[in-house]
Coordinates of C-alpha atoms in Angstrom, one line a residue:
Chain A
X316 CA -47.6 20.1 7.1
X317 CA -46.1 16.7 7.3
X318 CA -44.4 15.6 10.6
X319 CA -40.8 14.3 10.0
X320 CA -40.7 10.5 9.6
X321 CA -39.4 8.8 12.6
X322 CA -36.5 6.9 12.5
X323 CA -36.4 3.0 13.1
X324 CA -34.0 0.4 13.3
X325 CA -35.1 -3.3 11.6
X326 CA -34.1 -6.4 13.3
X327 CA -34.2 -9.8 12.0
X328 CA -34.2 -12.8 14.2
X329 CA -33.8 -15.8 11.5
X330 CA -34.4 -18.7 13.2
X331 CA -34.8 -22.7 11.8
X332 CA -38.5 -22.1 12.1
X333 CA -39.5 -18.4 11.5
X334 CA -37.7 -15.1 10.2
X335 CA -39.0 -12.7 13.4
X336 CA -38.9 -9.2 12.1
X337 CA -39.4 -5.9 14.0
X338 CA -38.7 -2.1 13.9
X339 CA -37.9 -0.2 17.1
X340 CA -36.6 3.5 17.7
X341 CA -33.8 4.3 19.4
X342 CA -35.3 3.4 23.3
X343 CA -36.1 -0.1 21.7
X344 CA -40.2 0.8 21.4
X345 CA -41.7 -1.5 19.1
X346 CA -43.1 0.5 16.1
X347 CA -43.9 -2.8 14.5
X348 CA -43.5 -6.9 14.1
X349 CA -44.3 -9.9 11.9
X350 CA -43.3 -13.5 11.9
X351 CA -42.6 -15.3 8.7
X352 CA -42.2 -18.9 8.5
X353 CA -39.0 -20.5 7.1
X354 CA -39.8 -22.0 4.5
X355 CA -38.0 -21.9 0.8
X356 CA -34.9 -18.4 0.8
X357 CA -37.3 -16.9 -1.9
X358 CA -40.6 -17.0 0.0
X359 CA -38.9 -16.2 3.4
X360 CA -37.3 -13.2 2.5
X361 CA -39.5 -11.9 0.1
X362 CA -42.1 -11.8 2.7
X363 CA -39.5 -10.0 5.1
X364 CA -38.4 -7.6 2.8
X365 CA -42.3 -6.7 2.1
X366 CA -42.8 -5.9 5.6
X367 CA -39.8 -3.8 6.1
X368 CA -40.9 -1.8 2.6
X369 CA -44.4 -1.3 4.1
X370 CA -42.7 0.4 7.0
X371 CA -41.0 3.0 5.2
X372 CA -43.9 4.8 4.0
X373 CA -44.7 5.9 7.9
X374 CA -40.6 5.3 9.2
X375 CA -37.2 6.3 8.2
X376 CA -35.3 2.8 8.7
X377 CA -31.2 3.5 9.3
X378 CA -30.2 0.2 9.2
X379 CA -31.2 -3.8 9.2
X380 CA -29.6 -5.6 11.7
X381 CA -30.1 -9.9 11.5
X382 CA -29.1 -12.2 13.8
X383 CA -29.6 -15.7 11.8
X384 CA -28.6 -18.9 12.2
X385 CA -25.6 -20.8 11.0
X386 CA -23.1 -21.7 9.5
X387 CA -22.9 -18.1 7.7
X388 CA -20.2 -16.2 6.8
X389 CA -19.8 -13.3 8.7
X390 CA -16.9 -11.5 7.9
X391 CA -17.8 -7.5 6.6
X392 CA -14.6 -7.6 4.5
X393 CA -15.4 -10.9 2.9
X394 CA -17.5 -10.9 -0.6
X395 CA -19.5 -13.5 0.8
X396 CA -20.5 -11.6 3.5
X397 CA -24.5 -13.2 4.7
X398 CA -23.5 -16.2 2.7
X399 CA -25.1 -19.6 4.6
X400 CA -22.2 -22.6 4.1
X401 CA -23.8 -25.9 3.9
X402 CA -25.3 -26.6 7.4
X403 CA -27.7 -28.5 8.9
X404 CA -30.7 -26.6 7.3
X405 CA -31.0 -28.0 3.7
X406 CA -32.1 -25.3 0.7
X407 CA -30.1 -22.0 2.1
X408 CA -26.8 -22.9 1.4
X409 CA -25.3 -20.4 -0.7
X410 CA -28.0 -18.1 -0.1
X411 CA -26.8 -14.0 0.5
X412 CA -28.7 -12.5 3.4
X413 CA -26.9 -9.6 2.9
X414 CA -27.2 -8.7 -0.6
X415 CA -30.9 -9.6 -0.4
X416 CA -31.8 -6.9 2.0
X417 CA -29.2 -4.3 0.9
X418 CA -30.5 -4.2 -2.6
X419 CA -33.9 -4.5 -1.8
X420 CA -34.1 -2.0 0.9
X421 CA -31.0 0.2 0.4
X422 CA -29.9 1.0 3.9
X423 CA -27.0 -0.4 5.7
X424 CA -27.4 -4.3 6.6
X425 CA -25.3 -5.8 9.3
X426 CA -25.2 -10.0 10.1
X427 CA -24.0 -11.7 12.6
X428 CA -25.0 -15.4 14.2
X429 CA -28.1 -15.5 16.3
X430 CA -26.2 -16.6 19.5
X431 CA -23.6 -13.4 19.1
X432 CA -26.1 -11.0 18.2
X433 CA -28.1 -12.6 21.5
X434 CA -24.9 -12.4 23.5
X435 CA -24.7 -8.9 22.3
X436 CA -28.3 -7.9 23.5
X437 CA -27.6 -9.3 27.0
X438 CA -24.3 -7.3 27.4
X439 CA -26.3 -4.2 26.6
X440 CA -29.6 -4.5 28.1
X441 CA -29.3 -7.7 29.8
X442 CA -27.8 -10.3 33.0
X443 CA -24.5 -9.2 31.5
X444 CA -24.7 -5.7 30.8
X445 CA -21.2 -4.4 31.4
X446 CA -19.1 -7.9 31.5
X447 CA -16.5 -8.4 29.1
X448 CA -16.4 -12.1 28.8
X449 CA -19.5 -14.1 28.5
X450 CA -20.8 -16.8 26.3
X451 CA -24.6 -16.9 25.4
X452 CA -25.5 -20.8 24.4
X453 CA -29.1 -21.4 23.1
X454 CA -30.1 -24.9 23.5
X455 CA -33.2 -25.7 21.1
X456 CA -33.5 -27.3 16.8
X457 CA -29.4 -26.6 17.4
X458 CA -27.2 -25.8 20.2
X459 CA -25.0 -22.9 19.5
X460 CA -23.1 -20.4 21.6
X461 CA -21.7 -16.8 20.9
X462 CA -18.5 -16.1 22.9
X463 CA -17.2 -13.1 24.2
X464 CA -13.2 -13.0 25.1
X465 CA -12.0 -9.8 26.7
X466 CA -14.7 -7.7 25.1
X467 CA -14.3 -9.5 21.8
X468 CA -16.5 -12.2 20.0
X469 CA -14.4 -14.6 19.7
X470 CA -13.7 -16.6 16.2
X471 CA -14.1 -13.8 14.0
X472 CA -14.1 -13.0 11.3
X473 CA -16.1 -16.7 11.3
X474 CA -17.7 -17.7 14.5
X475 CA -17.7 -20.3 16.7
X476 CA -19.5 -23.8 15.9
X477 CA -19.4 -25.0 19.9
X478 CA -22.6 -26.8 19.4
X479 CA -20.7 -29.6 17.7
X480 CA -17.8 -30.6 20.7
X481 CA -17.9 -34.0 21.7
X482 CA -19.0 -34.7 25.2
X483 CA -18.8 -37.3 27.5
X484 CA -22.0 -39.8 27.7
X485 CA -24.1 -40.1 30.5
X486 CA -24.0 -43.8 31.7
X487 CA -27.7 -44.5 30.9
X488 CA -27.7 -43.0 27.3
X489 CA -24.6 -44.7 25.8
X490 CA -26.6 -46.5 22.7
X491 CA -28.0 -43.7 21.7
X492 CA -26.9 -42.5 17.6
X493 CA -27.5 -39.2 18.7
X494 CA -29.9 -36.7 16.1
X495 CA -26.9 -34.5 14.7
X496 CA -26.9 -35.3 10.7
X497 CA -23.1 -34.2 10.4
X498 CA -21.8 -35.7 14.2
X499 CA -24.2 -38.1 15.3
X500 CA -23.4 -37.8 18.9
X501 CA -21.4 -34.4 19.2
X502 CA -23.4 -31.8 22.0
X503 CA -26.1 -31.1 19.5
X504 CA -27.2 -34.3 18.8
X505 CA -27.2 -35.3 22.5
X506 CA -29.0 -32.4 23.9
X507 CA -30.6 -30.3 21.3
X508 CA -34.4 -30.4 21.8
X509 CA -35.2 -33.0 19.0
X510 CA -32.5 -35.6 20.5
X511 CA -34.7 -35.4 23.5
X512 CA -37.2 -35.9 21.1
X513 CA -35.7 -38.9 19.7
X514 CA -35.1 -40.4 23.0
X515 CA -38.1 -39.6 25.4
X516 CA -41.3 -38.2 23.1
X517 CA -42.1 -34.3 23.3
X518 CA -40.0 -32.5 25.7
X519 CA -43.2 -30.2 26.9
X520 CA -45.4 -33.1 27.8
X521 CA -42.0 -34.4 30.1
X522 CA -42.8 -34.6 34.0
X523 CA -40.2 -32.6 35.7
X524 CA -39.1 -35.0 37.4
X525 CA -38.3 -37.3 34.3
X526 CA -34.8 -38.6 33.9
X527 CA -34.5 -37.1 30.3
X528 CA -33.7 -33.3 32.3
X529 CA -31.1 -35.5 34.5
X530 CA -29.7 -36.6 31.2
X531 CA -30.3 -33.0 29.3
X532 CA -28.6 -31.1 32.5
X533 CA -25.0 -33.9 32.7
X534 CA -24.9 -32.8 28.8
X535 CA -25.2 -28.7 29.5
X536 CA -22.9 -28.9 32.6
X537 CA -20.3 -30.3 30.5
X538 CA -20.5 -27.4 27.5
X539 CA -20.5 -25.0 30.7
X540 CA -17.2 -26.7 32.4
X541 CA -15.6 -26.3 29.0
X542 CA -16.6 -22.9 28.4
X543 CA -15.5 -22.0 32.2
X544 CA -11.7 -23.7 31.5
X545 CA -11.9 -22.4 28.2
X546 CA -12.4 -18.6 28.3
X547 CA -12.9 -18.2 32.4
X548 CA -16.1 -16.3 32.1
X549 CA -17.7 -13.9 34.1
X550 CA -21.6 -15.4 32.9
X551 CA -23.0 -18.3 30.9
X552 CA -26.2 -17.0 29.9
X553 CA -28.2 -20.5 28.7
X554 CA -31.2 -19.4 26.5
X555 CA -33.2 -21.3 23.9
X556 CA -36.6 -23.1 23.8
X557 CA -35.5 -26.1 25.6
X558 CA -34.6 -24.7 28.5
X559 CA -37.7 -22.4 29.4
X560 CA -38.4 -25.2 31.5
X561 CA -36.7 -23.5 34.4
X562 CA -36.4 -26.1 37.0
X563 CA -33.6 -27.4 34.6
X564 CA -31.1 -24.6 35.1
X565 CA -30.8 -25.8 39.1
X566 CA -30.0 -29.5 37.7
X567 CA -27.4 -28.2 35.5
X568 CA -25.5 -25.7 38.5
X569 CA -25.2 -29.0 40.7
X570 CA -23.9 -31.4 37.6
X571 CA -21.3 -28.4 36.9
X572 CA -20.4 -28.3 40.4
X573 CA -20.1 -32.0 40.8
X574 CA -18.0 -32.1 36.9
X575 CA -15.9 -29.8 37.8
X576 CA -15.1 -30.4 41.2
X577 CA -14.2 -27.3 42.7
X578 CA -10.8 -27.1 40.6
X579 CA -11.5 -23.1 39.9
X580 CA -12.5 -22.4 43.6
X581 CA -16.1 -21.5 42.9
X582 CA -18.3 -21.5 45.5
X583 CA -22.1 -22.1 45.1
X584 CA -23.0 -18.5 45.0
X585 CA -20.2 -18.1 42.3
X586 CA -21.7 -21.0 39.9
X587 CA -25.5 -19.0 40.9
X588 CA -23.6 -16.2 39.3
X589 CA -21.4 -18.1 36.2
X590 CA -24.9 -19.7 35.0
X591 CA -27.5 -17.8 34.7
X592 CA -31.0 -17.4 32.2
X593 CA -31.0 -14.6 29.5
X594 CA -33.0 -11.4 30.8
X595 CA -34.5 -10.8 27.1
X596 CA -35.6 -14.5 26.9
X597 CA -37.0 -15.5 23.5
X598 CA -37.0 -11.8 22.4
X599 CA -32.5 -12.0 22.8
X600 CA -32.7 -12.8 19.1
X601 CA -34.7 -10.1 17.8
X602 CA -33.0 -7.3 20.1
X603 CA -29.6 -9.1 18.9
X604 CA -30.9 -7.6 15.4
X605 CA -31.9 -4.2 16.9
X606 CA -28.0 -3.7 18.5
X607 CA -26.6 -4.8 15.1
X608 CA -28.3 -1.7 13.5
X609 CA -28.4 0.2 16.0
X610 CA -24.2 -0.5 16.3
X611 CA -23.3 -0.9 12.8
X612 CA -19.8 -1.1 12.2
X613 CA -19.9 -3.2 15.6
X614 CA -17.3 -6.3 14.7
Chain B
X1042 CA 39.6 -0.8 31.8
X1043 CA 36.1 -2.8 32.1
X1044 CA 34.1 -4.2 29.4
X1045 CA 30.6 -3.2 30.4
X1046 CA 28.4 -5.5 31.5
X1047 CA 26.3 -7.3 29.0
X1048 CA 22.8 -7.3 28.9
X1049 CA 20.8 -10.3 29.1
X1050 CA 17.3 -11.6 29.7
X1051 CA 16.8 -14.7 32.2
X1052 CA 13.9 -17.0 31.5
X1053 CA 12.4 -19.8 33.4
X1054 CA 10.5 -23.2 32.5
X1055 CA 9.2 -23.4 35.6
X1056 CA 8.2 -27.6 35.3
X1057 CA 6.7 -30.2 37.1
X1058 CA 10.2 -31.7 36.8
X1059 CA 12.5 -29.4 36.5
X1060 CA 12.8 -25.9 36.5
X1061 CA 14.9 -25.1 33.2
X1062 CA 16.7 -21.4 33.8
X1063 CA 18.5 -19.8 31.0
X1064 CA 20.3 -16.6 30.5
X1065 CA 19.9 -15.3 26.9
X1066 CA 21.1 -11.9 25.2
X1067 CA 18.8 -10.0 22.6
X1068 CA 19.6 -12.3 20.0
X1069 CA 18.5 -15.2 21.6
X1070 CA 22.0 -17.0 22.1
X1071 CA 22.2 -18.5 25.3
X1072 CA 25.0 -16.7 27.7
X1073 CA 23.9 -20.1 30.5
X1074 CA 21.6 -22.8 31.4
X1075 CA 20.9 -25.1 33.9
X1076 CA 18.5 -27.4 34.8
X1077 CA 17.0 -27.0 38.9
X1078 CA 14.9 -30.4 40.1
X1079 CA 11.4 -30.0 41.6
X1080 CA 11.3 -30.4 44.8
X1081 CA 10.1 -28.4 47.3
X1082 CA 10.0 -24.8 47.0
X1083 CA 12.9 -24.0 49.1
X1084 CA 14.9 -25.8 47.5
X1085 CA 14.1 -25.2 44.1
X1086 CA 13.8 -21.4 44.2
X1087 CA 17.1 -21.2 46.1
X1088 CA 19.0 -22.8 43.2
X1089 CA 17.4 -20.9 40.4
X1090 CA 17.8 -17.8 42.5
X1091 CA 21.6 -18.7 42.8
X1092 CA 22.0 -19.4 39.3
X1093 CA 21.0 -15.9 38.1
X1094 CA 22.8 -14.5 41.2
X1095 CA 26.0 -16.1 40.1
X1096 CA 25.4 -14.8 36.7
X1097 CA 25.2 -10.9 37.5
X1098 CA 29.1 -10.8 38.3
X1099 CA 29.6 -11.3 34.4
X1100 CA 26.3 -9.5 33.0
X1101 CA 23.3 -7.1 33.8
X1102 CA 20.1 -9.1 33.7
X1103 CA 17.4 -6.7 32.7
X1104 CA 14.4 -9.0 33.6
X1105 CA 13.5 -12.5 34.1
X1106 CA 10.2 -13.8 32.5
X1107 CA 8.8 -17.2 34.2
X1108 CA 6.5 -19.6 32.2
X1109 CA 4.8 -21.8 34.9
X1110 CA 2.9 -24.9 35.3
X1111 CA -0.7 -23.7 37.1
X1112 CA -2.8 -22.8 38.2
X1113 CA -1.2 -19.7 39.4
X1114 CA -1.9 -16.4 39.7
X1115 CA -1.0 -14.7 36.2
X1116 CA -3.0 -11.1 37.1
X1117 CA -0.4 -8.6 37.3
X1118 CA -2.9 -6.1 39.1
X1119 CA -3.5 -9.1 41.7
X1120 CA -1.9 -8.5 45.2
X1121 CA -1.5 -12.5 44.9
X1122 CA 0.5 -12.2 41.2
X1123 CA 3.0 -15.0 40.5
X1124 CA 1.0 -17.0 43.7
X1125 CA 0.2 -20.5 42.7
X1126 CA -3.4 -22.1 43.8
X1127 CA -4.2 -25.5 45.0
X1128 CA -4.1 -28.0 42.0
X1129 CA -2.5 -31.3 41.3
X1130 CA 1.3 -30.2 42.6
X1131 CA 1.1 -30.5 45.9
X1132 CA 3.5 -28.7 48.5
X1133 CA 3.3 -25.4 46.5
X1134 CA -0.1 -23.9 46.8
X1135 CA 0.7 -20.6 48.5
X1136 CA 4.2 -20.1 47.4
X1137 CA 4.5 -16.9 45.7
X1138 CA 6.9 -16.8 42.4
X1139 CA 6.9 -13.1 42.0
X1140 CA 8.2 -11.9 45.4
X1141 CA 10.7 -14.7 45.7
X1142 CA 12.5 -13.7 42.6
X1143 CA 11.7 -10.1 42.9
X1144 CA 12.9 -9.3 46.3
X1145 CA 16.3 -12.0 45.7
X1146 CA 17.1 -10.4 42.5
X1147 CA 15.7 -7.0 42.8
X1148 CA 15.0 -6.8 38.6
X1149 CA 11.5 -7.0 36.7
X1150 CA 10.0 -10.2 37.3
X1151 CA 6.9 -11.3 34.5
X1152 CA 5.3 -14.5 35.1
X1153 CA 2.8 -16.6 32.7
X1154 CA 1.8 -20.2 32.8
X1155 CA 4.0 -22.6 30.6
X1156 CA 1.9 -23.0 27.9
X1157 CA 0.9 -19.2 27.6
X1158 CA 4.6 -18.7 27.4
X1159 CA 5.4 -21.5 24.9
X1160 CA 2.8 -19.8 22.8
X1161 CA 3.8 -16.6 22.9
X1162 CA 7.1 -18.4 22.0
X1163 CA 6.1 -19.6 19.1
X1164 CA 3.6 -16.7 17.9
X1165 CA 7.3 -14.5 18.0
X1166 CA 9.6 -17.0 16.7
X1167 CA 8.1 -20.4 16.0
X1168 CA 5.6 -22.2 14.0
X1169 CA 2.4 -19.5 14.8
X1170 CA 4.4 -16.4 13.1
X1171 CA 1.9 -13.6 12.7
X1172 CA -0.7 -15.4 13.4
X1173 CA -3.7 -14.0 15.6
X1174 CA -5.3 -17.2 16.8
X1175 CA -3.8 -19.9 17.6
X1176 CA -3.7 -22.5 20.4
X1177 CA -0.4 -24.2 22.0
X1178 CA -1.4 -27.0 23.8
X1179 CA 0.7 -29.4 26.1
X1180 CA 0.8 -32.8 26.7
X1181 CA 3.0 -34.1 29.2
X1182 CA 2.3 -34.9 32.7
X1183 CA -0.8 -33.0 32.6
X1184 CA -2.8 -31.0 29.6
X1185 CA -2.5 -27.4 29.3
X1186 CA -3.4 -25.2 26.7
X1187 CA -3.0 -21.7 26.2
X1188 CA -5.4 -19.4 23.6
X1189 CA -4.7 -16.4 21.6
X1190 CA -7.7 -15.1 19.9
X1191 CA -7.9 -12.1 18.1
X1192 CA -4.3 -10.8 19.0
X1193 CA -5.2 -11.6 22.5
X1194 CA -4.6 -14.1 25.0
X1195 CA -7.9 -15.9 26.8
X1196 CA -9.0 -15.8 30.1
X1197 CA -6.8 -13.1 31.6
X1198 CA -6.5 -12.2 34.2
X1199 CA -7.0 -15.8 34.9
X1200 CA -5.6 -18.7 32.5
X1201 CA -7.2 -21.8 30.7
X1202 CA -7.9 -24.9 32.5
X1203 CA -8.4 -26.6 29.1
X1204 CA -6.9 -29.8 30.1
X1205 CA -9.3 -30.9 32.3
X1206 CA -12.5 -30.7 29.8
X1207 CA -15.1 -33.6 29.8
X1208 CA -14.4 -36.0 27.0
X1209 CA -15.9 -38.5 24.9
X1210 CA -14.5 -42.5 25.8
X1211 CA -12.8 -43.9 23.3
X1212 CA -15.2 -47.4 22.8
X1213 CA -12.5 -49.6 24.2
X1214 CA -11.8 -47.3 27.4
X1215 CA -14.7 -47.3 28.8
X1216 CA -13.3 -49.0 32.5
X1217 CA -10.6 -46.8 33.2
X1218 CA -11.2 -44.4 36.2
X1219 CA -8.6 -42.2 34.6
X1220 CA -5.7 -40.2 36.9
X1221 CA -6.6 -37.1 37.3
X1222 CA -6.5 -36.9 40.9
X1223 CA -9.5 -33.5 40.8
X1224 CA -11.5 -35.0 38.3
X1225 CA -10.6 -38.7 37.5
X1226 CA -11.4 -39.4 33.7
X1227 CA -11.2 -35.7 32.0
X1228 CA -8.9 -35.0 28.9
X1229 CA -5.6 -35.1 31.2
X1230 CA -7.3 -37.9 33.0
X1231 CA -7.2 -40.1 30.0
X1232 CA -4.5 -38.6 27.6
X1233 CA -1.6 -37.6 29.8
X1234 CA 1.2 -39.1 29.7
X1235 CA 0.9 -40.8 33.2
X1236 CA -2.9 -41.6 32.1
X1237 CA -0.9 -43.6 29.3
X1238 CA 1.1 -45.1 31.7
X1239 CA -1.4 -46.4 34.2
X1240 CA -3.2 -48.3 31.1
X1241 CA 0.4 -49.3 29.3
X1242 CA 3.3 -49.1 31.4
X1243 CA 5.8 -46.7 30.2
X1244 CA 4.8 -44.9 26.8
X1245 CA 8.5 -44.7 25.8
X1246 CA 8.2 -48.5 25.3
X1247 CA 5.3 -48.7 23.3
X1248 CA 5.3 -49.6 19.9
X1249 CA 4.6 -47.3 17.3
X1250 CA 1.2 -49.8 16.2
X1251 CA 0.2 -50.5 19.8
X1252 CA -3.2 -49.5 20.1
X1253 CA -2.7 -47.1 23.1
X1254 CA -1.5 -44.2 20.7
X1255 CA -4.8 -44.7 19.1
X1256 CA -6.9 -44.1 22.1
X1257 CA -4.6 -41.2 22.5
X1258 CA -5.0 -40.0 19.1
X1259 CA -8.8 -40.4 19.9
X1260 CA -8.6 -38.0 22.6
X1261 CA -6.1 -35.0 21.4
X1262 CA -8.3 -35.2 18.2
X1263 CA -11.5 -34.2 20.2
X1264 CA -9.6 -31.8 22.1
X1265 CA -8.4 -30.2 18.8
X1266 CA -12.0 -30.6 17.3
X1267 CA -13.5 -28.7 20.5
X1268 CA -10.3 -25.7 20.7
X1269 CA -11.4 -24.9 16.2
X1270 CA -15.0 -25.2 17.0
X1271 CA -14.7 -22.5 19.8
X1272 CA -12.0 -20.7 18.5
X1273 CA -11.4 -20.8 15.1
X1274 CA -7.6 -20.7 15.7
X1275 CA -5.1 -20.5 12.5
X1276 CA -2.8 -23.3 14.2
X1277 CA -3.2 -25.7 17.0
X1278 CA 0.5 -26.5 18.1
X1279 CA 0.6 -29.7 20.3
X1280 CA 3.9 -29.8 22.2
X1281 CA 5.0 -32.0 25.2
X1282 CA 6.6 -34.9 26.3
X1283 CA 4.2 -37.6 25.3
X1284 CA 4.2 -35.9 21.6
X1285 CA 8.0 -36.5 21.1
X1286 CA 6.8 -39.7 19.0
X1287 CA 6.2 -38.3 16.0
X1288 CA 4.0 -40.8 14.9
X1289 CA 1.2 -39.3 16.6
X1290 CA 0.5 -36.5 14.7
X1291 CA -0.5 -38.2 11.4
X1292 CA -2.8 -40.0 13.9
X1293 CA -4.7 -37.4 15.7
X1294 CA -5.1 -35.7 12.4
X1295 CA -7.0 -38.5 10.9
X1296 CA -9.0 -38.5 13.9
X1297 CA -10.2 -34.9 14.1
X1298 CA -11.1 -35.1 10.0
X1299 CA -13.0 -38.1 11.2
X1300 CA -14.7 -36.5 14.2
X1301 CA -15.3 -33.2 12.5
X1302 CA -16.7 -34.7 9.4
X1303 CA -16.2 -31.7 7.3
X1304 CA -18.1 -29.6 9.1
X1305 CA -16.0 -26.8 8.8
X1306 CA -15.5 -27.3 4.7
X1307 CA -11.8 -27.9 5.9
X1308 CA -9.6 -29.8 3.4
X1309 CA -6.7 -32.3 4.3
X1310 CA -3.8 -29.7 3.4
X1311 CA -6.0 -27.4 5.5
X1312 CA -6.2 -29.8 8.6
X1313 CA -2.0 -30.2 7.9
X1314 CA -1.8 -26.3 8.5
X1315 CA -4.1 -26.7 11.5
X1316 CA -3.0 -29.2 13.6
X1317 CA 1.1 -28.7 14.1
X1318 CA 4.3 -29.5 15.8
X1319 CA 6.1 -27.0 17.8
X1320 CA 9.3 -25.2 16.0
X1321 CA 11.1 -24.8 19.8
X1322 CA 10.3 -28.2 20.3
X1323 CA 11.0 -28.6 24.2
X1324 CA 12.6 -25.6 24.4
X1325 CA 9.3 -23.6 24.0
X1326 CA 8.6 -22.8 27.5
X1327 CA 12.8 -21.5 28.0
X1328 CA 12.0 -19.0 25.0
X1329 CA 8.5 -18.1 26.4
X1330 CA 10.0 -17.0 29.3
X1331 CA 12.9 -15.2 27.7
X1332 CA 9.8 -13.7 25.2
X1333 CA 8.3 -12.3 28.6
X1334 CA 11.6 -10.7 30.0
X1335 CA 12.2 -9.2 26.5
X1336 CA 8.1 -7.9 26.6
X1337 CA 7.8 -7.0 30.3
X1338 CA 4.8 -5.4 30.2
X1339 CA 3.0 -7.3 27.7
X1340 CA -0.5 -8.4 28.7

């Protein structure tokens, strides 16, 4: 006699530089995982659709959930829904996530941005499990953040594209172009990790004590004083490659307590509490995908 | 034999100037007005408080909705509702708007800051009918804005500090120490009307191709650029004092399609729908507190 097939949930993380793909059951076991590079839309999803087929010999999968980057339209009632708009990342404009997967796979497929669907791991299983306004901000290729407003996600049915504010410069980095294609010298292109790049030579090989995290942390503190007058969060959650260097996170408390200058009547343990690092780390993306299928319908 | 009493809704503007009180019947008309200097807060309160006590021989007031300037207390389940906080008015941290009008007029008493009111205003009667986002920002003495997103307004039970985000200087402003007396050279720092003033002299004497409404331009465009980029609001309604010259508007629109470069696939006519004057003009924050006596409850 055969046993029952299990049942699964798929969950994409589509990121600039791989498509991370997993299945977990319901307590978020991992029954399986690949990483495909992003490379053309045809080989990329071909190759993740191939891994989620090989699973369904041994799995039942209920839904896809995919957490991708941006811009991408991510309205369910739009007929564009999982459409990429022209963005930064050339070759995937135009491009339908969701019609890919759905027709290749045939169970239900839900998309959201990669910073909401991480915002919406770390309110379920993560440092802000149980707030109902919070904003998730990944600082890495792109800066992005994924806002949530009195237990909404703010901007739908599109999303928001915070990456791109303008900020004030610091004093020693005002002749720098900035590495944003669209902006120049909006957020992104001041503090994503290739304008560090541009500016100081590989982040990793950085001493920590190199004025580059100075720089870096006057830049984040400003996208968290506008998030804290904008929305009045309970939790910034600041995620993304460049800042698993940890000792930055300090730098950027005291250059938000120094911006903003005590005008909300924060104390130090408040701003410990306002900014703080993602419990599911790198993996936020992935489990962003997981609570999309596991939560379909979520919008 | 008496006519009864008519029934009317008292509203409050409550100003750094001036606070404008106004009795208005269902319809809107207005039944009286006057206009209370700010002062100090005995003084102040007392007149408004004897202006709508002077009224109930002739009427029944059924509540009296306040739009403030902040930061205040706008929680309703706070113990400190209607108290404002320390900020740049000084001489009325402390004072507690609720209580004073509640226990001197013994009627419903619903209190907002000025620029959630003048939105609500204008989301009920004005140039943001029906709409679900939108943003009505302020520019006056200081910057305010208030947020609806998704039917809902952002950061209750707090408000917005939005006027006081970190902003990129305009290339010929770089000197200025800006006038916000918290924070120096934020967005009100540099784009109030005072700001204008310090740099200028008086903005009501400056011609309409003196470069200072440029540099202003330069600034409300990035603050409009940073509210669509979080928010994706259907209208941005920029109201105040220092917007009374028309000739602004054309400006600052120019300047955000410049700054935003696109990046949202937004067209001109689009940008003409996004960026907008107020319909109630600088009556907006009268009606917004008439809109919360009429809506008592609303949250």
């Amino acid at each position: 006699m055969k046993s029952p097939k299990k049942i699964v949930y798929g969950g994409i993380d589509a990121g600039g530089t791989s498509f991370k793909c997993v299945l977990a059951d319901e307590s978020r076991n991992i029954i399986a995982q690949t990483d495909v590079p992003t490379t053309t839309p045809q080989y990329t999803l071909a190759q993740c659709i191939e891994f989620f087929k090989s699973a369904v010999t041994t799995s039942t999968i209920e839904a896809l959930g995919i957490a991708s980057f941006g811009p991408l339209d991510i309205d369910p009632n739009s007929g564009a829904y999982g459409t990429y708009l022209p963005g930064p990342k050339s070759g995937w404009a135009g491009v339908n996530l969701y019609s890919a997967f759905k027709d290749a796979l045939g169970i239900p497929v839900a998309i959201d941005t990669d910073v909401n669907g991480a915002l919406l791991a770390e309110l379920a299983w993560g440092n802000a499990k149980g707030y109902t306004s919070a904003a998730y901000v990944t600082i890495g290729t792109g800066i992005g953040a994924g806002i949530l407003c009195a237990g909404q996600l703010v901007g739908k049915p599109a999303h928001p594209e915070f990456g791109h504010i303008r900020v004030e410069r610091h004093p020693d980095d005002l002749d720098f172009k900035g590495v944003c294609s669209v902006h120049g010298a909006c957020l992104e292109g001041l503090a994503s990790g290739p304008s560090l790049h541009a500016r100081f030579g590989d982040p990793e090989k950085l001493a920590r004590d190199h004025k580059a995290w100075d720089m870096l942390a006057f830049y984040l503190a400003q996208a968290c004083v506008s998030l804290a007058l904008s929305f009045r969060p309970q939790a910034i959650i600041l995620g993304g490659g460049v800042l698993q260097t940890k000792h930055v996170l300090p730098k950027i408390k005291r250059q938000y307590a120094n911006q903003i200058n005590a005008y909300l009547g924060q104390t130090e343990d408040d701003i410990d509490r306002l900014i703080i690092p993602p419990k599911l780390g790198r993996n936020a993306g992935i489990w962003g995908g997981i609570y999309l299928a596991q939560n379909i319908g979520y919008k």
